[in-house]
C-alpha positions as protocol buffer text, in pm:
chain_id: "A"
residue {
  index: 1
  type: MET
  ca { x: 10960 y: 8408 z: 8008 }
}
residue {
  index: 2
  type: ASP
  ca { x: 10748 y: 8258 z: 7743 }
}
residue {
  index: 3
  type: GLU
  ca { x: 10404 y: 8267 z: 7860 }
}
residue {
  index: 4
  type: THR
  ca { x: 10333 y: 7934 z: 7727 }
}
residue {
  index: 5
  type: VAL
  ca { x: 10613 y: 7840 z: 7923 }
}
residue {
  index: 6
  type: LEU
  ca { x: 10541 y: 7988 z: 8251 }
}
residue {
  index: 7
  type: ALA
  ca { x: 10165 y: 7845 z: 8207 }
}
residue {
  index: 8
  type: GLU
  ca { x: 10354 y: 7487 z: 8211 }
}
residue {
  index: 9
  type: VAL
  ca { x: 10576 y: 7562 z: 8479 }
}
residue {
  index: 10
  type: ARG
  ca { x: 10275 y: 7699 z: 8713 }
}
residue {
  index: 11
  type: ARG
  ca { x: 10062 y: 7362 z: 8617 }
}
residue {
  index: 12
  type: VAL
  ca { x: 10346 y: 7131 z: 8685 }
}
residue {
  index: 13
  type: MET
  ca { x: 10525 y: 7307 z: 8999 }
}
residue {
  index: 14
  type: ALA
  ca { x: 10244 y: 7520 z: 9151 }
}
residue {
  index: 15
  type: PRO
  ca { x: 9890 y: 7398 z: 9083 }
}
residue {
  index: 16
  type: GLU
  ca { x: 9649 y: 7570 z: 9312 }
}
residue {
  index: 17
  type: VAL
  ca { x: 9360 y: 7417 z: 9490 }
}
residue {
  index: 18
  type: ASP
  ca { x: 9047 y: 7592 z: 9435 }
}
residue {
  index: 19
  type: THR
  ca { x: 8992 y: 7783 z: 9735 }
}
residue {
  index: 20
  type: THR
  ca { x: 9342 y: 7961 z: 9638 }
}
residue {
  index: 21
  type: VAL
  ca { x: 9238 y: 8006 z: 9280 }
}
residue {
  index: 22
  type: THR
  ca { x: 8900 y: 8181 z: 9401 }
}
residue {
  index: 23
  type: ALA
  ca { x: 9112 y: 8372 z: 9675 }
}
residue {
  index: 24
  type: ARG
  ca { x: 9361 y: 8443 z: 9400 }
}
residue {
  index: 25
  type: GLN
  ca { x: 9064 y: 8596 z: 9175 }
}
residue {
  index: 26
  type: ARG
  ca { x: 8913 y: 8808 z: 9438 }
}
residue {
  index: 27
  type: ALA
  ca { x: 9251 y: 8957 z: 9548 }
}
residue {
  index: 28
  type: ALA
  ca { x: 9338 y: 9088 z: 9214 }
}
residue {
  index: 29
  type: SER
  ca { x: 9369 y: 9437 z: 9359 }
}
residue {
  index: 30
  type: VAL
  ca { x: 9597 y: 9371 z: 9621 }
}
residue {
  index: 31
  type: ALA
  ca { x: 9906 y: 9225 z: 9443 }
}
residue {
  index: 32
  type: PRO
  ca { x: 9893 y: 8830 z: 9564 }
}
residue {
  index: 33
  type: PRO
  ca { x: 10194 y: 8644 z: 9480 }
}
residue {
  index: 34
  type: PRO
  ca { x: 10186 y: 8468 z: 9139 }
}
residue {
  index: 35
  type: PRO
  ca { x: 10161 y: 8079 z: 9194 }
}
residue {
  index: 36
  type: GLU
  ca { x: 10530 y: 8039 z: 9145 }
}
residue {
  index: 37
  type: ILE
  ca { x: 10587 y: 8271 z: 9434 }
}
residue {
  index: 38
  type: GLY
  ca { x: 10318 y: 8075 z: 9643 }
}
residue {
  index: 39
  type: ALA
  ca { x: 10517 y: 7748 z: 9568 }
}
residue {
  index: 40
  type: LEU
  ca { x: 10829 y: 7906 z: 9687 }
}
residue {
  index: 41
  type: LEU
  ca { x: 10678 y: 8012 z: 9996 }
}
residue {
  index: 42
  type: ARG
  ca { x: 10550 y: 7644 z: 10036 }
}
residue {
  index: 43
  type: TRP
  ca { x: 10917 y: 7529 z: 9989 }
}
residue {
  index: 44
  type: ALA
  ca { x: 11044 y: 7744 z: 10257 }
}
residue {
  index: 45
  type: ALA
  ca { x: 10795 y: 7665 z: 10516 }
}
residue {
  index: 46
  type: ARG
  ca { x: 10833 y: 7289 z: 10451 }
}
residue {
  index: 47
  type: THR
  ca { x: 11210 y: 7300 z: 10433 }
}
residue {
  index: 48
  type: ILE
  ca { x: 11249 y: 7469 z: 10781 }
}
residue {
  index: 49
  type: GLN
  ca { x: 10949 y: 7288 z: 10900 }
}
residue {
  index: 50
  type: ALA
  ca { x: 10809 y: 7598 z: 11001 }
}
residue {
  index: 51
  type: HIS
  ca { x: 10579 y: 7615 z: 11288 }
}
residue {
  index: 52
  type: ALA
  ca { x: 10510 y: 7994 z: 11381 }
}
residue {
  index: 53
  type: VAL
  ca { x: 10494 y: 8216 z: 11069 }
}
residue {
  index: 54
  type: VAL
  ca { x: 10379 y: 8594 z: 11056 }
}
residue {
  index: 55
  type: GLU
  ca { x: 10327 y: 8781 z: 10765 }
}
residue {
  index: 56
  type: VAL
  ca { x: 10309 y: 9144 z: 10731 }
}
residue {
  index: 57
  type: GLY
  ca { x: 10046 y: 9207 z: 10480 }
}
residue {
  index: 58
  type: SER
  ca { x: 9768 y: 8939 z: 10364 }
}
residue {
  index: 59
  type: ALA
  ca { x: 9769 y: 8942 z: 10009 }
}
residue {
  index: 60
  type: GLY
  ca { x: 9421 y: 8857 z: 10046 }
}
residue {
  index: 61
  type: GLY
  ca { x: 9514 y: 8521 z: 10189 }
}
residue {
  index: 62
  type: VAL
  ca { x: 9654 y: 8375 z: 9898 }
}
residue {
  index: 63
  type: SER
  ca { x: 10016 y: 8365 z: 10049 }
}
residue {
  index: 64
  type: GLY
  ca { x: 9847 y: 8205 z: 10365 }
}
residue {
  index: 65
  type: ALA
  ca { x: 9678 y: 7945 z: 10166 }
}
residue {
  index: 66
  type: TRP
  ca { x: 10022 y: 7818 z: 10031 }
}
residue {
  index: 67
  type: LEU
  ca { x: 10178 y: 7836 z: 10374 }
}
residue {
  index: 68
  type: LEU
  ca { x: 9928 y: 7713 z: 10595 }
}
residue {
  index: 69
  type: PRO
  ca { x: 9922 y: 7347 z: 10437 }
}
residue {
  index: 70
  type: GLU
  ca { x: 10285 y: 7311 z: 10551 }
}
residue {
  index: 71
  type: LEU
  ca { x: 10240 y: 7393 z: 10891 }
}
residue {
  index: 72
  type: PRO
  ca { x: 10181 y: 7138 z: 11177 }
}
residue {
  index: 73
  type: PRO
  ca { x: 9822 y: 7097 z: 11340 }
}
residue {
  index: 74
  type: ARG
  ca { x: 9939 y: 7333 z: 11622 }
}
residue {
  index: 75
  type: GLY
  ca { x: 10133 y: 7554 z: 11388 }
}
residue {
  index: 76
  type: VAL
  ca { x: 9997 y: 7916 z: 11368 }
}
residue {
  index: 77
  type: LEU
  ca { x: 10033 y: 8159 z: 11098 }
}
residue {
  index: 78
  type: THR
  ca { x: 9967 y: 8541 z: 11193 }
}
residue {
  index: 79
  type: SER
  ca { x: 9887 y: 8756 z: 10935 }
}
residue {
  index: 80
  type: ILE
  ca { x: 9908 y: 9133 z: 11005 }
}
residue {
  index: 81
  type: GLU
  ca { x: 9712 y: 9374 z: 10776 }
}
residue {
  index: 82
  type: PRO
  ca { x: 9689 y: 9739 z: 10769 }
}
residue {
  index: 83
  type: ASP
  ca { x: 9426 y: 9782 z: 10486 }
}
residue {
  index: 84
  type: THR
  ca { x: 9069 y: 9729 z: 10577 }
}
residue {
  index: 85
  type: HIS
  ca { x: 8958 y: 9568 z: 10257 }
}
residue {
  index: 86
  type: ALA
  ca { x: 9263 y: 9318 z: 10228 }
}
residue {
  index: 87
  type: HIS
  ca { x: 9199 y: 9220 z: 10552 }
}
residue {
  index: 88
  type: GLY
  ca { x: 8838 y: 9149 z: 10456 }
}
residue {
  index: 89
  type: LEU
  ca { x: 8941 y: 8929 z: 10189 }
}
residue {
  index: 90
  type: ALA
  ca { x: 9221 y: 8741 z: 10386 }
}
residue {
  index: 91
  type: THR
  ca { x: 8972 y: 8673 z: 10644 }
}
residue {
  index: 92
  type: ASP
  ca { x: 8709 y: 8525 z: 10381 }
}
residue {
  index: 93
  type: ALA
  ca { x: 8975 y: 8326 z: 10228 }
}
residue {
  index: 94
  type: TYR
  ca { x: 9085 y: 8152 z: 10557 }
}
residue {
  index: 95
  type: GLU
  ca { x: 8736 y: 8108 z: 10650 }
}
residue {
  index: 96
  type: ALA
  ca { x: 8696 y: 7927 z: 10291 }
}
residue {
  index: 97
  type: ILE
  ca { x: 8976 y: 7673 z: 10358 }
}
residue {
  index: 98
  type: GLY
  ca { x: 8872 y: 7640 z: 10695 }
}
residue {
  index: 99
  type: ALA
  ca { x: 9203 y: 7788 z: 10883 }
}
residue {
  index: 100
  type: GLY
  ca { x: 8995 y: 7810 z: 11199 }
}
residue {
  index: 101
  type: SER
  ca { x: 9229 y: 7876 z: 11479 }
}
residue {
  index: 102
  type: ARG
  ca { x: 9543 y: 7814 z: 11312 }
}
residue {
  index: 103
  type: VAL
  ca { x: 9531 y: 8198 z: 11170 }
}
residue {
  index: 104
  type: ARG
  ca { x: 9538 y: 8497 z: 11367 }
}
residue {
  index: 105
  type: THR
  ca { x: 9410 y: 8777 z: 11126 }
}
residue {
  index: 106
  type: ILE
  ca { x: 9476 y: 9097 z: 11289 }
}
residue {
  index: 107
  type: LEU
  ca { x: 9386 y: 9441 z: 11117 }
}
residue {
  index: 108
  type: GLY
  ca { x: 9649 y: 9720 z: 11246 }
}
residue {
  index: 109
  type: ASP
  ca { x: 9947 y: 9926 z: 11191 }
}
residue {
  index: 110
  type: PRO
  ca { x: 10212 y: 9642 z: 11140 }
}
residue {
  index: 111
  type: VAL
  ca { x: 10473 y: 9814 z: 11362 }
}
residue {
  index: 112
  type: THR
  ca { x: 10227 y: 9844 z: 11638 }
}
residue {
  index: 113
  type: VAL
  ca { x: 10080 y: 9481 z: 11610 }
}
residue {
  index: 114
  type: LEU
  ca { x: 10475 y: 9364 z: 11576 }
}
residue {
  index: 115
  type: ASP
  ca { x: 10571 y: 9511 z: 11909 }
}
residue {
  index: 116
  type: ARG
  ca { x: 10337 y: 9273 z: 12072 }
}
residue {
  index: 117
  type: LEU
  ca { x: 10495 y: 8961 z: 11961 }
}
residue {
  index: 118
  type: SER
  ca { x: 10740 y: 8724 z: 12156 }
}
residue {
  index: 119
  type: ASP
  ca { x: 11130 y: 8739 z: 12073 }
}
residue {
  index: 120
  type: HIS
  ca { x: 11280 y: 8488 z: 11870 }
}
residue {
  index: 121
  type: ALA
  ca { x: 10945 y: 8280 z: 11845 }
}
residue {
  index: 122
  type: TYR
  ca { x: 10923 y: 8273 z: 11469 }
}
residue {
  index: 123
  type: ASP
  ca { x: 11039 y: 8036 z: 11204 }
}
residue {
  index: 124
  type: LEU
  ca { x: 10917 y: 8282 z: 10905 }
}
residue {
  index: 125
  type: VAL
  ca { x: 10865 y: 8615 z: 10861 }
}
residue {
  index: 126
  type: LEU
  ca { x: 10711 y: 8742 z: 10539 }
}
residue {
  index: 127
  type: LEU
  ca { x: 10683 y: 9105 z: 10449 }
}
residue {
  index: 128
  type: GLN
  ca { x: 10480 y: 9228 z: 10179 }
}
residue {
  index: 129
  type: SER
  ca { x: 10298 y: 9539 z: 10252 }
}
residue {
  index: 130
  type: ARG
  ca { x: 10368 y: 9870 z: 10098 }
}
residue {
  index: 131
  type: PRO
  ca { x: 10620 y: 9948 z: 10105 }
}
residue {
  index: 132
  type: ALA
  ca { x: 10755 y: 9610 z: 10126 }
}
residue {
  index: 133
  type: VAL
  ca { x: 11018 y: 9667 z: 10402 }
}
residue {
  index: 134
  type: THR
  ca { x: 11121 y: 9976 z: 10613 }
}
residue {
  index: 135
  type: TRP
  ca { x: 11383 y: 9957 z: 10884 }
}
residue {
  index: 136
  type: GLU
  ca { x: 11115 y: 9929 z: 11130 }
}
residue {
  index: 137
  type: LEU
  ca { x: 11010 y: 9617 z: 11001 }
}
residue {
  index: 138
  type: LEU
  ca { x: 11372 y: 9512 z: 10971 }
}
residue {
  index: 139
  type: ASP
  ca { x: 11421 y: 9530 z: 11348 }
}
residue {
  index: 140
  type: HIS
  ca { x: 11107 y: 9367 z: 11430 }
}
residue {
  index: 141
  type: ALA
  ca { x: 11195 y: 9081 z: 11190 }
}
residue {
  index: 142
  type: ARG
  ca { x: 11550 y: 9037 z: 11343 }
}
residue {
  index: 143
  type: ARG
  ca { x: 11391 y: 9027 z: 11721 }
}
residue {
  index: 144
  type: LEU
  ca { x: 11114 y: 8790 z: 11603 }
}
residue {
  index: 145
  type: LEU
  ca { x: 11312 y: 8505 z: 11431 }
}
residue {
  index: 146
  type: HIS
  ca { x: 11517 y: 8243 z: 11595 }
}
residue {
  index: 147
  type: PRO
  ca { x: 11853 y: 8165 z: 11469 }
}
residue {
  index: 148
  type: GLY
  ca { x: 11807 y: 7988 z: 11129 }
}
residue {
  index: 149
  type: GLY
  ca { x: 11456 y: 8137 z: 11081 }
}
residue {
  index: 150
  type: LEU
  ca { x: 11359 y: 8310 z: 10703 }
}
residue {
  index: 151
  type: LEU
  ca { x: 11276 y: 8650 z: 10647 }
}
residue {
  index: 152
  type: LEU
  ca { x: 11117 y: 8658 z: 10299 }
}
residue {
  index: 153
  type: ILE
  ca { x: 11025 y: 9026 z: 10120 }
}
residue {
  index: 154
  type: ARG
  ca { x: 10809 y: 9055 z: 9814 }
}
residue {
  index: 155
  type: GLY
  ca { x: 10829 y: 9360 z: 9598 }
}
residue {
  index: 156
  type: ALA
  ca { x: 11176 y: 9514 z: 9721 }
}
residue {
  index: 157
  type: LEU
  ca { x: 11276 y: 9667 z: 9401 }
}
residue {
  index: 158
  type: ARG
  ca { x: 10988 y: 9814 z: 9298 }
}
residue {
  index: 159
  type: GLY
  ca { x: 11006 y: 10188 z: 9202 }
}
residue {
  index: 160
  type: GLY
  ca { x: 10800 y: 10493 z: 9236 }
}
residue {
  index: 161
  type: GLU
  ca { x: 10733 y: 10666 z: 9575 }
}
residue {
  index: 162
  type: ASP
  ca { x: 10880 y: 10385 z: 9771 }
}
residue {
  index: 163
  type: ALA
  ca { x: 11178 y: 10321 z: 9602 }
}
residue {
  index: 164
  type: ASP
  ca { x: 11418 y: 10543 z: 9831 }
}
residue {
  index: 165
  type: ALA
  ca { x: 11254 y: 10372 z: 10130 }
}
residue {
  index: 166
  type: LEU
  ca { x: 11330 y: 10053 z: 9978 }
}
residue {
  index: 167
  type: ALA
  ca { x: 11681 y: 10132 z: 9906 }
}
residue {
  index: 168
  type: THR
  ca { x: 11757 y: 10214 z: 10240 }
}
residue {
  index: 169
  type: ALA
  ca { x: 11606 y: 9935 z: 10405 }
}
residue {
  index: 170
  type: LEU
  ca { x: 11802 y: 9690 z: 10166 }
}
residue {
  index: 171
  type: GLN
  ca { x: 12097 y: 9863 z: 10269 }
}
residue {
  index: 172
  type: ILE
  ca { x: 12058 y: 9839 z: 10614 }
}
residue {
  index: 173
  type: LEU
  ca { x: 11980 y: 9463 z: 10558 }
}
residue {
  index: 174
  type: ALA
  ca { x: 12283 y: 9398 z: 10361 }
}
residue {
  index: 175
  type: GLU
  ca { x: 12484 y: 9538 z: 10625 }
}
residue {
  index: 176
  type: ASP
  ca { x: 12291 y: 9388 z: 10922 }
}
residue {
  index: 177
  type: GLU
  ca { x: 12517 y: 9111 z: 11090 }
}
residue {
  index: 178
  type: ALA
  ca { x: 12252 y: 8929 z: 11174 }
}
residue {
  index: 179
  type: PHE
  ca { x: 12120 y: 8804 z: 10867 }
}
residue {
  index: 180
  type: THR
  ca { x: 12272 y: 8661 z: 10549 }
}
residue {
  index: 181
  type: ALA
  ca { x: 12069 y: 8733 z: 10249 }
}
residue {
  index: 182
  type: THR
  ca { x: 12038 y: 8755 z: 9886 }
}
residue {
  index: 183
  type: ILE
  ca { x: 11775 y: 8901 z: 9657 }
}
residue {
  index: 184
  type: LEU
  ca { x: 11618 y: 8728 z: 9310 }
}
residue {
  index: 185
  type: PRO
  ca { x: 11493 y: 8935 z: 8987 }
}
residue {
  index: 186
  type: VAL
  ca { x: 11135 y: 8806 z: 9036 }
}
residue {
  index: 187
  type: ASP
  ca { x: 10807 y: 8901 z: 9202 }
}
residue {
  index: 188
  type: GLY
  ca { x: 10945 y: 9256 z: 9192 }
}
residue {
  index: 189
  type: GLY
  ca { x: 11248 y: 9151 z: 9411 }
}
residue {
  index: 190
  type: LEU
  ca { x: 11233 y: 8899 z: 9619 }
}
residue {
  index: 191
  type: VAL
  ca { x: 11459 y: 8910 z: 9912 }
}
residue {
  index: 192
  type: LEU
  ca { x: 11554 y: 8576 z: 10113 }
}
residue {
  index: 193
  type: ALA
  ca { x: 11746 y: 8609 z: 10423 }
}
residue {
  index: 194
  type: THR
  ca { x: 11841 y: 8358 z: 10716 }
}
residue {
  index: 195
  type: ARG
  ca { x: 11878 y: 8497 z: 11056 }
}
residue {
  index: 196
  type: LEU
  ca { x: 12213 y: 8406 z: 11222 }
}
residue {
  index: 197
  type: ALA
  ca { x: 12284 y: 8339 z: 11571 }
}
residue {
  index: 198
  type: ASP
  ca { x: 12403 y: 8671 z: 11755 }
}
residue {
  index: 199
  type: PRO
  ca { x: 12780 y: 8686 z: 11799 }
}
residue {
  index: 200
  type: SER
  ca { x: 12709 y: 8762 z: 12171 }
}
residue {
  index: 201
  type: THR
  ca { x: 12560 y: 8415 z: 12195 }
}
residue {
  index: 202
  type: ASP
  ca { x: 12811 y: 8242 z: 12036 }
}
residue {
  index: 203
  type: THR
  ca { x: 13039 y: 8384 z: 12266 }
}
residue {
  index: 204
  type: ASP
  ca { x: 12842 y: 8304 z: 12553 }
}
residue {
  index: 205
  type: ASP
  ca { x: 12832 y: 7939 z: 12417 }
}
residue {
  index: 206
  type: ALA
  ca { x: 13227 y: 7931 z: 12403 }
}
residue {
  index: 207
  type: VAL
  ca { x: 13270 y: 8060 z: 12752 }
}
residue {
  index: 208
  type: GLY
  ca { x: 12999 y: 7821 z: 12879 }
}
residue {
  index: 209
  type: GLY
  ca { x: 13154 y: 7554 z: 12715 }
}
């Protein structure tokens, strides 16, 4: 897209407040989402009226800065970051925006941390670590999301040393009956997937009725 057009799109559709601009500038080294992707995250959270959100990879707090305004007063963002530097950036960003107890920032291995989170308790899961998605993370996303919840994956089409792992994980997702998914050729490949009800649940409901 022409840079002039892109700048106008961002001005009109994805304006950022000063604290988000500052967070983005400080987080340049950890691949924060561009403003238009931030606006998409905002749209997703608002559309499903998200209360509980998990992000794997903090993007220096930029993604959370877009998500938090759409959560209700008791809504919580759980931000899991394996990298010490990125975790510090995110912590500073959340302090600057006054997030308080609405954000849980956790420094640690994502698979280990996700294993401690409750089943079917989350409305939205955002994966943006490196690699962006693995089969272990998909297993946890399936478990954490309730039916109707959203899974978003940034950077799913990036090449390099993670290309094979990403391709395998995307194949698994495409064949997973727990999700209906698509991928957009933006932001290095952006996956949008909806968590479906488990077939066993549908069967049980039908029998019970």
